[in-house]
Tab-separated table of C-alpha atoms in Angstrom:
chain	number	residue	atom	x	y	z
A	1	MET	CA	101.936	80.318	124.067
A	2	ASP	CA	103.164	82.408	126.374
A	3	PRO	CA	103.055	86.412	125.187
A	4	ASP	CA	106.931	86.085	125.257
A	5	ALA	CA	106.828	83.568	122.637
A	6	VAL	CA	104.770	84.590	120.318
A	7	ALA	CA	106.290	88.292	120.326
A	8	ARG	CA	110.070	86.087	119.288
A	9	LEU	CA	107.663	83.387	117.304
A	10	GLY	CA	105.968	86.807	115.314
A	11	ALA	CA	109.694	88.692	114.922
A	12	THR	CA	111.002	86.383	112.559
A	13	LEU	CA	107.785	85.731	110.898
A	14	LEU	CA	107.522	88.780	109.780
A	15	ASP	CA	111.935	89.940	109.444
A	16	ALA	CA	111.788	86.835	106.927
A	17	LEU	CA	108.839	87.278	105.314
A	18	ALA	CA	110.252	90.693	104.636
A	19	SER	CA	113.576	88.986	103.465
A	20	VAL	CA	110.630	87.107	100.962
A	21	HIS	CA	108.514	90.232	100.027
A	22	GLN	CA	112.276	91.936	99.214
A	23	ALA	CA	113.322	89.392	96.464
A	24	GLY	CA	109.807	89.913	94.809
A	25	VAL	CA	108.019	87.052	96.053
A	26	CYS	CA	105.227	86.899	97.911
A	27	HIS	CA	104.134	84.322	100.132
A	28	GLY	CA	100.875	83.133	99.110
A	29	ASP	CA	99.604	80.213	102.518
A	30	ILE	CA	101.014	81.306	105.636
A	31	LYS	CA	99.372	79.426	107.879
A	32	PRO	CA	100.761	77.508	111.221
A	33	GLU	CA	100.572	74.428	108.280
A	34	ASN	CA	104.057	75.586	107.153
A	35	LEU	CA	105.663	76.195	109.256
A	36	LEU	CA	108.198	74.636	111.231
A	37	TYR	CA	108.804	75.563	115.395
A	38	SER	CA	110.635	74.732	117.817
A	39	ALA	CA	111.212	77.738	121.325
A	40	SER	CA	115.481	76.277	121.322
A	41	ASP	CA	116.596	77.218	118.055
A	42	VAL	CA	118.463	79.827	117.055
A	43	VAL	CA	115.715	81.146	114.862
A	44	PRO	CA	112.510	79.860	116.426
A	45	VAL	CA	110.146	80.360	113.102
A	46	HIS	CA	111.447	78.285	109.419
A	47	LEU	CA	108.746	79.462	106.357
A	48	ILE	CA	108.230	76.562	104.215
A	49	ASP	CA	106.122	75.562	100.948
A	50	PHE	CA	106.400	77.691	98.289
A	51	GLY	CA	103.576	76.440	95.933
A	52	LEU	CA	101.142	79.089	96.030
A	53	ALA	CA	103.892	81.993	95.496
A	54	GLY	CA	102.545	84.698	94.281
A	55	GLY	CA	99.447	82.528	92.908
A	56	MET	CA	95.849	82.163	93.702
A	57	GLY	CA	94.546	80.163	96.121
A	58	GLY	CA	95.676	79.745	99.257
A	59	THR	CA	93.986	78.209	102.472
A	60	ALA	CA	90.196	79.803	103.357
A	61	ALA	CA	90.719	79.975	106.796
A	62	TRP	CA	94.283	81.911	107.460
A	63	ALA	CA	93.889	83.831	103.625
A	64	ALA	CA	93.266	87.414	104.210
A	65	PRO	CA	89.712	89.431	103.581
A	66	GLU	CA	90.673	90.201	99.959
A	67	GLN	CA	92.243	86.744	99.660
A	68	LEU	CA	88.281	85.677	100.388
A	69	SER	CA	86.899	88.008	98.121
A	70	GLY	CA	89.511	86.334	94.638
A	71	GLY	CA	91.798	88.436	95.625
A	72	GLY	CA	95.710	86.678	94.592
A	73	ALA	CA	98.313	86.765	96.892
A	74	SER	CA	100.284	90.263	97.712
A	75	GLU	CA	103.118	91.003	100.585
A	76	VAL	CA	100.038	92.628	102.744
A	77	ALA	CA	97.682	89.928	102.410
A	78	ASP	CA	101.029	87.814	104.165
A	79	VAL	CA	100.976	90.153	106.499
A	80	TYR	CA	97.173	89.584	107.275
A	81	SER	CA	97.804	86.064	107.833
A	82	ALA	CA	100.817	86.021	110.017
A	83	GLY	CA	98.889	88.432	112.690
A	84	LEU	CA	95.815	85.870	111.883
A	85	VAL	CA	98.780	82.865	113.167
A	86	LEU	CA	99.923	85.326	116.014
A	87	TRP	CA	96.324	85.859	117.887
A	88	ALA	CA	96.103	82.050	117.220
A	89	CYS	CA	98.949	82.115	118.651
A	90	LEU	CA	97.781	84.173	121.150
A	91	HIS	CA	94.300	83.147	122.028
A	92	GLY	CA	94.648	79.131	121.928
A	93	GLY	CA	91.980	78.858	117.859
A	94	LEU	CA	91.328	81.292	115.131
A	95	PRO	CA	88.492	84.890	115.754
A	96	PHE	CA	85.249	83.790	115.420
A	97	GLY	CA	85.335	80.728	116.834
A	98	SER	CA	81.738	80.428	118.332
A	99	LEU	CA	80.457	80.766	114.489
A	100	SER	CA	80.144	78.145	111.940
A	101	PRO	CA	83.418	78.206	109.302
A	102	GLU	CA	81.692	80.594	107.218
A	103	GLU	CA	80.371	83.153	109.680
A	104	GLY	CA	83.244	83.533	111.032
A	105	LEU	CA	84.988	84.037	106.944
A	106	ALA	CA	81.924	86.522	107.133
A	107	ARG	CA	83.184	88.615	110.350
A	108	ARG	CA	86.739	88.766	109.226
A	109	CYS	CA	86.000	90.569	105.547
A	110	CYS	CA	84.548	93.561	107.934
A	111	ASP	CA	85.886	93.713	111.698
A	112	VAL	CA	88.710	93.248	112.830
A	113	PRO	CA	88.571	90.973	115.823
A	114	ALA	CA	89.893	91.913	119.982
A	115	VAL	CA	92.605	90.872	120.873
A	116	SER	CA	93.030	90.338	124.776
A	117	ALA	CA	96.022	88.270	125.213
A	118	GLY	CA	99.978	89.918	125.488
A	119	PRO	CA	100.927	93.463	126.575
A	120	ASP	CA	99.430	96.304	125.379
A	121	TRP	CA	101.905	96.966	122.438
A	122	LEU	CA	101.718	93.731	120.955
A	123	ARG	CA	97.673	93.918	121.120
A	124	LYS	CA	97.923	97.503	118.739
A	125	LEU	CA	100.762	95.505	116.346
A	126	VAL	CA	98.602	92.505	115.095
A	127	GLN	CA	95.320	94.157	115.330
A	128	GLN	CA	97.200	96.714	112.868
A	129	LEU	CA	98.320	93.611	111.210
A	130	LEU	CA	94.713	92.241	110.393
A	131	ALA	CA	92.812	95.111	109.676
A	132	VAL	CA	90.321	94.806	106.649
A	133	ASP	CA	91.571	97.733	104.310
A	134	PRO	CA	94.904	96.414	102.943
A	135	ASP	CA	96.226	99.764	103.610
A	136	GLN	CA	96.429	100.075	107.269
A	137	ARG	CA	98.072	96.781	107.332
A	138	PRO	CA	102.057	97.579	107.837
A	139	LEU	CA	104.806	96.545	106.218
A	140	ALA	CA	106.601	92.389	106.943
A	141	ALA	CA	109.224	95.054	107.174
A	142	ASP	CA	107.949	97.987	109.231
A	143	ALA	CA	105.915	95.565	112.057
A	144	ALA	CA	109.620	93.058	111.934
A	145	ASP	CA	111.550	97.149	113.210
A	146	ARG	CA	107.870	97.203	115.341
A	147	PHE	CA	109.044	94.660	116.872
A	148	ALA	CA	112.626	94.659	117.285
A	149	ALA	CA	112.260	98.802	119.101
A	150	GLN	CA	110.305	96.362	121.637
A	151	GLY	CA	113.973	94.372	122.678
A	152	VAL	CA	112.217	91.501	121.010
A	153	PRO	CA	116.181	90.917	118.831
A	154	LEU	CA	115.243	89.682	115.306
A	155	SER	CA	117.060	86.497	114.596
A	156	ALA	CA	121.718	87.493	113.390
A	157	VAL	CA	122.188	86.511	110.527
A	158	THR	CA	125.618	85.478	111.254
A	159	GLY	CA	128.615	82.707	110.922
A	160	PRO	CA	127.521	79.225	108.275
A	161	LEU	CA	123.697	81.458	107.750
A	162	ILE	CA	126.062	84.998	106.224
A	163	GLU	CA	129.411	81.393	105.020
A	164	ARG	CA	126.500	80.272	102.438
A	165	ARG	CA	124.383	83.052	101.800
A	166	ALA	CA	127.749	84.985	100.130
A	167	GLN	CA	127.740	84.406	96.997
A	168	VAL	CA	123.197	86.224	96.783
A	169	ALA	CA	123.775	89.142	99.765
A	170	TYR	CA	123.415	92.314	97.603
A	171	VAL	CA	121.492	95.105	99.039
A	172	GLN	CA	117.944	95.638	96.408
A	173	ARG	CA	117.315	99.430	96.676
A	174	PRO	CA	119.662	101.306	94.071
A	175	ALA	CA	121.354	104.089	95.449
A	176	LEU	CA	122.172	102.461	98.790
A	177	ALA	CA	123.230	99.370	96.342
A	178	ARG	CA	125.764	101.984	94.585
A	179	GLY	CA	126.731	105.030	98.225
A	180	LEU	CA	128.029	101.261	99.095
A	181	ASP	CA	129.921	99.635	96.000
A	182	ARG	CA	131.150	103.125	96.869
A	183	TRP	CA	132.459	103.169	100.442
A	184	LEU	CA	133.880	99.122	99.242
A	185	GLU	CA	135.977	101.789	96.998
A	186	ARG	CA	137.843	103.526	98.441
A	187	GLY	CA	136.338	104.023	102.154
A	188	GLY	CA	134.848	107.085	103.709
A	189	ARG	CA	131.373	105.957	105.846
A	190	ILE	CA	127.525	105.749	104.850
A	191	GLY	CA	124.901	106.870	106.364
A	192	LEU	CA	120.994	105.785	106.384
A	193	ILE	CA	118.297	107.686	108.033
A	194	GLY	CA	114.590	107.670	107.055
A	195	PRO	CA	111.659	108.067	108.686
A	196	SER	CA	110.885	105.871	111.790
A	197	GLY	CA	108.954	103.005	110.761
A	198	SER	CA	111.003	102.818	107.555
A	199	GLY	CA	112.003	99.714	107.207
A	200	ARG	CA	116.403	101.607	108.254
A	201	THR	CA	116.130	98.549	110.990
A	202	ARG	CA	115.639	95.355	107.986
A	203	GLU	CA	118.099	97.673	105.797
A	204	LEU	CA	120.907	98.568	107.900
A	205	ASP	CA	121.090	94.186	108.845
A	206	ARG	CA	121.678	94.045	104.994
A	207	VAL	CA	123.813	96.511	104.736
A	208	ALA	CA	125.954	94.208	107.636
A	209	VAL	CA	125.391	90.652	106.237
A	210	GLU	CA	126.324	92.042	102.381
A	211	LEU	CA	130.133	93.398	104.276
A	212	ALA	CA	130.522	90.244	106.011
A	213	ALA	CA	129.910	88.116	102.999
A	214	ARG	CA	132.926	90.402	101.050
A	215	GLY	CA	134.617	90.320	103.732
A	216	ARG	CA	134.609	93.725	105.716
A	217	SER	CA	132.922	94.579	108.762
A	218	CYS	CA	131.459	97.838	110.212
A	219	LEU	CA	130.316	100.174	113.172
A	220	ARG	CA	126.164	100.748	113.766
A	221	VAL	CA	126.306	104.032	115.214
A	222	PRO	CA	123.647	104.545	117.151
A	223	ALA	CA	120.932	107.681	116.308
A	224	ASP	CA	120.756	109.584	119.467
A	225	ALA	CA	124.711	108.992	120.259
A	226	GLY	CA	125.459	112.364	118.804
């Protein structure tokens, strides 16, 4: 696939996984068969089939190293599998394709496959998603922010989707939720700050959705606007 299309797919997939993980669910079986992709759609990819969510199992060819060793679903295992999907989209197949399937799986448990297609930032990000050590992988929200920082648009949550979500939209972080409730009661402003890569983009988007669901609006001011 064209690297620009892969970047847009990756941004949407990691953004979707961030929402899934924030809801306390791990998918456990990220693979092409569980992605509905359309390059012409406003939302290019939809994540389906949560039959293995939170449990053991998964598909070995797309599993994280720790899952191949008997571990269950986790947020960072989902991130690895998403990275593997992006690697396959960039290269046309799974890593270490010259080896037997068993040898390829064993190699992935020891080595990060080199990424030879796409811009430098995308190659580095995919390699980080494919870190053998789970602690070295970014969370889905952080990865989605990385895509957004490169100008790859995250899928906008507007219009009919907000109407469908209006009864369930929420902000999970307690301090942020309390601040939002106070703002709705008496007006004023909310400031949301955090270190680079902390998932601020997703939290700001979540606040905007919550406000829209409650019939309110918000103004987002860039951090460098003074």
